């Protein structure tokens, strides 16, 4: 039986539940069922055999949790369990097929949990290699909730074996997986990764699955699998029960078969009867061929952006070109600044964010994946990975959780050769620039010709044109005025001829001219009317958004101008900048804790007094006052922190001012902070950070769950004098101890302060710290002592 | 889901002191927000238990509890309910998000989430109480890994036994931190007469050093009910 040949043409039946059958066979719960392959092979064989007799075409090995993490307390290796499990199934299968079952690892991946993408990949790789060696016919990755985990597993399968790969995810009644992925996003991402079949299993009964499967069937271009539970699980007297009969189950399956699914099986609560019945109900029927049209989409893990319906905004602000502050942030590893840029753009209405960190002094290939992970942990819109370095692009695309947009490929043979394999492998979208070895052609016709070359070459790699956005390139009106219109004509040509979507870096047009905003706004409007789908712009500029919102009304995208009315109905107030209460001074603003006012007031003050005067006359006294109130329990932590954040806002303004004047910082010293390896509590550390910053210290924040080596490396690299470590669990304090040990063993001369709920002075001494900070205020005192 | 503001304030350290209006407003919005986004899920299962050599055996399973304090807690129990509850990781995500744009709010949001999960646990406890009643049994308070001498290393075992990863998406890290963060696993005893066992002192409790109740001159429910 060659599954690749029949898939989608005949119904393929998988088996039903393994766990349910094991329990019925009386095996103890709480033990890892994978160990039964070794201890009770005959029971496992029996179960497989029953499913084969019931008519299953494919049986699934008893290896759901056979990964090195779950097996770590068993005396058997992953390879032992898997090879045994496959051989039992093989014996039972006869001429039917054996699917290597791969379930979730049992750990949540970062940033939700602590499991790294690469670690997950390695865990899956080991299972897959063992499975192929043992003779499995296909890989079934199932019951996955986290799209990111699915991606790690699929990549591991694709890169390490040649078997067909199926993947099913598990959804809740709200139509999303536990980590928030919707069915549409799942389809776009998994299809991109080159899966042979995809679908849903577990969690729900067939009735509840139906509306979700409907969405999948509307867009999927690969065969769809369904393996429901025997009904919605219900808690009865403290036990989980499933209440569908094989008949009702099969009726529902038949229903879904008529909608378009072609691969069928059962999950929790099902048994051979269910498979037998389902097969009977489908006798004489054949799967419906899915004829879905491909769309141009990019996805985060929880959101799909379809390009081409209305205008989509690509935010351009994370790009150091011409941005002093971002450059500074990148050099100092100040990820918070980058994150705040991401958040601001998203809140302003960006649909996709461009991420470019190209600075000569930065190791882009290392930094880019790190930043991508940080941003995708906070912001839920898709990212556009922007780099001139192929390795950087691949590293970033690999760890991106979703379907990314790559910026960019161009018509040069070399560029296409290096970028297209990445686009194909990771199922990304890519921006194609209309330039080649001869540069940017003057005429629209010539640019369209390059676009055609890009589209055709992509197709030879198996990349559909729907995954390409053409950028017809903007030249500056100040230098090449006569070519501005050519860009616009090219957009129209490209769209008409090749039916592809387009993007454009709009603001280039105004370089070298005054009042760039005005030029940009008008050019944007022109480009949109020529058919631009996804402009790359600064979404924080009101003028850009106004143009787009207006265009959406005039182009009949925004039906009944609903969105426009929502936004602009009450806009009269927005026009006037907020007036400050003139009497309120900065000190009072800080005590009240109002960030925006603090920033504005500081700007005002900078006109009349020096930064140092602001710090000494306003910030420090306000901080002292607030600190005293906190100590006396007149105010509490939330208020203390609010004031601290207000001071920070004021500091930001001062720093920016100094940067503009070309003066150096007023830093009192640099402190490294980290929540130790294994620990993920970072609120406490964040509080310490903001207080230290308030008192004029620079903080290099490594985040949470920080590997020991990284603390050592960064302490060295930045010549840190004071390191602050935090741990909140009895179980992670040991990692704190090891981190301290590693710093000492590397002969780094620095002081170490520690803090966290489970620590005290005694313990701090014992693990070799120099200081114990009982709270955030104490850490300031320590820092002041160290940097005196 | 009922979220008691007083509890929130307690987590934030406001022991019966007045709060400023801005904090007050933020607490209110956080409560609304949690109610809207939290996707709480739970699973529990009741097992007959057997006690031997100061160990507790869950019948039909391979799980054995070894803990003096838990043993005392289940002294009169014939059965016990194992329970796992989570608010889901959308809440974690929100806390992370706020910690980047508004640290003060993330602090409050965190406290509200903690209050929410405790209140859900209370609701489930009520369900279990009803089941216990049918058997003519009473229930004990919740007892979780990390209390007294009952180690955190039981987290993954409880999760596994309840199949809680598959059912509600709950996991534990290698260092036994529950993920999603706002989650609880607990054991509730079903006993034929209400036990009057006294908890070993606060000194033996793992929360001792950081206990938010003690700070208040108060004690936790557990301690209160076992005095
Ligand atoms: S009052 Fe606090 S320290 Fe005492 S037993 Fe309860 S949680 Fe533990």
CSV table of C-alpha atoms in Angstrom, one decimal, chain A residues 23 28-33 64 69-70 104-108 111-114 143 172 174 178-180 202 235 237-240 267-268 336 339 343 347 374 377-378 380 592-595 633 636-639 641-642 645 677-681 683 686-687 690 704 729-732 734-735 757-760, chain B residues 12-15 17-20 22-23 26 39 41-47 60-63 88-90 92-93 95-108 110 131 134-135 152 156-157 160-161 163 165-181 206 209-210 215:
chain,number,residue,atom,x,y,z
A,23,UNK,CA,-7.1,0.9,30.7
A,28,UNK,CA,-2.2,0.6,36.0
A,29,UNK,CA,-2.7,4.2,35.3
A,30,UNK,CA,0.1,6.6,36.3
A,31,UNK,CA,2.7,4.4,34.7
A,32,UNK,CA,4.0,5.4,31.4
A,33,UNK,CA,2.1,3.5,28.8
A,64,UNK,CA,2.8,8.9,22.1
A,69,UNK,CA,12.0,14.0,28.5
A,70,UNK,CA,9.0,11.7,29.4
A,104,UNK,CA,3.7,16.6,22.6
A,105,UNK,CA,6.8,16.6,24.6
A,106,UNK,CA,5.1,17.5,27.8
A,107,UNK,CA,6.9,20.8,28.3
A,108,UNK,CA,5.7,24.1,27.1
A,111,UNK,CA,8.3,32.0,26.0
A,112,UNK,CA,5.3,30.3,27.8
A,113,UNK,CA,7.5,27.7,29.2
A,114,UNK,CA,11.3,27.0,29.3
A,143,UNK,CA,-2.6,16.1,19.9
A,172,UNK,CA,-11.0,23.6,22.4
A,174,UNK,CA,-13.8,28.1,21.6
A,178,UNK,CA,-4.8,25.8,24.2
A,179,UNK,CA,-2.1,28.2,23.1
A,180,UNK,CA,-4.5,30.2,21.0
A,202,UNK,CA,-8.7,14.6,20.4
A,235,UNK,CA,-16.6,14.7,34.4
A,237,UNK,CA,-18.3,11.5,39.8
A,238,UNK,CA,-14.7,12.5,39.4
A,239,UNK,CA,-14.1,10.4,36.3
A,240,UNK,CA,-13.9,11.3,32.7
A,267,UNK,CA,-9.1,9.3,19.8
A,268,UNK,CA,-10.0,9.1,23.5
A,336,UNK,CA,12.8,46.4,26.0
A,339,UNK,CA,9.7,45.6,22.3
A,343,UNK,CA,4.0,47.3,20.8
A,347,UNK,CA,-1.3,49.4,18.9
A,374,UNK,CA,11.2,38.3,22.2
A,377,UNK,CA,6.4,36.4,22.8
A,378,UNK,CA,4.7,39.8,23.4
A,380,UNK,CA,0.6,38.8,18.3
A,592,UNK,CA,1.0,60.8,41.6
A,593,UNK,CA,2.6,58.4,39.1
A,594,UNK,CA,1.4,59.8,35.7
A,595,UNK,CA,3.9,58.8,33.0
A,633,UNK,CA,3.4,51.8,54.6
A,636,UNK,CA,2.2,50.1,48.6
A,637,UNK,CA,4.1,48.3,45.9
A,638,UNK,CA,1.8,49.1,42.9
A,639,UNK,CA,2.1,52.8,43.7
A,641,UNK,CA,6.3,51.1,40.9
A,642,UNK,CA,4.0,53.5,39.2
A,645,UNK,CA,7.9,54.1,36.0
A,677,UNK,CA,18.3,29.3,34.7
A,678,UNK,CA,15.1,27.3,35.1
A,679,UNK,CA,13.3,30.1,36.8
A,680,UNK,CA,10.7,32.1,35.0
A,681,UNK,CA,9.5,34.6,37.6
A,683,UNK,CA,8.3,40.5,38.0
A,686,UNK,CA,11.7,43.8,36.7
A,687,UNK,CA,10.9,45.8,39.8
A,690,UNK,CA,13.1,50.0,37.2
A,704,UNK,CA,14.5,35.1,32.8
A,729,UNK,CA,11.9,28.7,43.8
A,730,UNK,CA,13.6,26.3,46.2
A,731,UNK,CA,14.3,24.2,43.1
A,732,UNK,CA,16.1,27.0,41.2
A,734,UNK,CA,20.7,25.6,43.0
A,735,UNK,CA,21.1,27.1,39.6
A,757,UNK,CA,11.4,34.8,48.0
A,758,UNK,CA,13.2,31.7,49.1
A,759,UNK,CA,16.5,33.4,50.0
A,760,UNK,CA,17.8,35.0,53.2
B,12,UNK,CA,-0.6,43.2,46.8
B,13,UNK,CA,0.4,43.8,50.4
B,14,UNK,CA,-2.3,46.3,51.3
B,15,UNK,CA,-3.2,44.8,54.6
B,17,UNK,CA,-4.9,50.0,54.5
B,18,UNK,CA,-6.5,52.4,52.1
B,19,UNK,CA,-5.6,52.4,48.5
B,20,UNK,CA,-5.2,55.3,46.1
B,22,UNK,CA,-5.6,55.1,40.5
B,23,UNK,CA,-4.6,51.7,41.9
B,26,UNK,CA,-6.6,49.6,37.7
B,39,UNK,CA,-9.9,30.4,29.7
B,41,UNK,CA,-9.9,24.6,32.6
B,42,UNK,CA,-9.8,21.9,35.2
B,43,UNK,CA,-9.7,18.2,35.7
B,44,UNK,CA,-10.1,16.1,38.8
B,45,UNK,CA,-10.5,12.5,39.6
B,46,UNK,CA,-11.4,10.7,42.8
B,47,UNK,CA,-9.3,7.7,44.0
B,60,UNK,CA,-5.5,1.4,40.6
B,61,UNK,CA,-2.5,3.7,40.0
B,62,UNK,CA,1.2,3.6,40.6
B,63,UNK,CA,1.3,6.8,42.5
B,88,UNK,CA,-4.5,29.2,30.7
B,89,UNK,CA,-1.5,30.8,29.1
B,90,UNK,CA,-3.4,33.8,27.7
B,92,UNK,CA,0.6,34.6,31.3
B,93,UNK,CA,0.9,36.4,28.0
B,95,UNK,CA,1.1,39.6,32.4
B,96,UNK,CA,4.2,39.5,30.2
B,97,UNK,CA,2.7,42.1,27.9
B,98,UNK,CA,1.9,44.5,30.7
B,99,UNK,CA,5.3,44.0,32.3
B,100,UNK,CA,6.7,45.6,29.2
B,101,UNK,CA,4.4,48.6,29.0
B,102,UNK,CA,3.1,49.1,32.5
B,103,UNK,CA,4.9,47.2,35.3
B,104,UNK,CA,2.6,48.4,38.0
B,105,UNK,CA,-0.4,47.1,36.1
B,106,UNK,CA,1.3,43.7,35.5
B,107,UNK,CA,1.8,43.5,39.2
B,108,UNK,CA,-1.8,44.1,39.9
B,110,UNK,CA,-0.8,39.1,38.5
B,131,UNK,CA,-19.9,14.2,45.4
B,134,UNK,CA,-23.4,11.4,48.2
B,135,UNK,CA,-21.0,8.9,49.7
B,152,UNK,CA,7.2,20.0,44.5
B,156,UNK,CA,4.7,16.2,37.2
B,157,UNK,CA,3.3,13.0,38.8
B,160,UNK,CA,0.6,12.7,34.5
B,161,UNK,CA,-1.9,10.8,36.5
B,163,UNK,CA,-3.5,13.4,32.0
B,165,UNK,CA,-1.4,18.1,29.8
B,166,UNK,CA,-3.7,16.6,27.2
B,167,UNK,CA,-6.9,17.6,29.0
B,168,UNK,CA,-6.1,21.1,30.2
B,169,UNK,CA,-2.7,22.0,28.8
B,170,UNK,CA,-1.0,22.0,32.2
B,171,UNK,CA,2.7,21.1,32.4
B,172,UNK,CA,5.6,21.4,34.9
B,173,UNK,CA,9.1,22.4,34.0
B,174,UNK,CA,12.1,20.3,35.0
B,175,UNK,CA,12.3,22.6,38.1
B,176,UNK,CA,8.6,21.8,38.9
B,177,UNK,CA,7.2,25.2,38.0
B,178,UNK,CA,3.7,24.9,36.8
B,179,UNK,CA,3.1,26.2,33.3
B,180,UNK,CA,0.8,28.0,32.6
B,181,UNK,CA,1.9,30.0,35.6
B,206,UNK,CA,7.3,25.9,52.8
B,209,UNK,CA,9.3,32.8,54.9
B,210,UNK,CA,7.2,34.6,52.3
B,215,UNK,CA,2.5,39.1,57.4
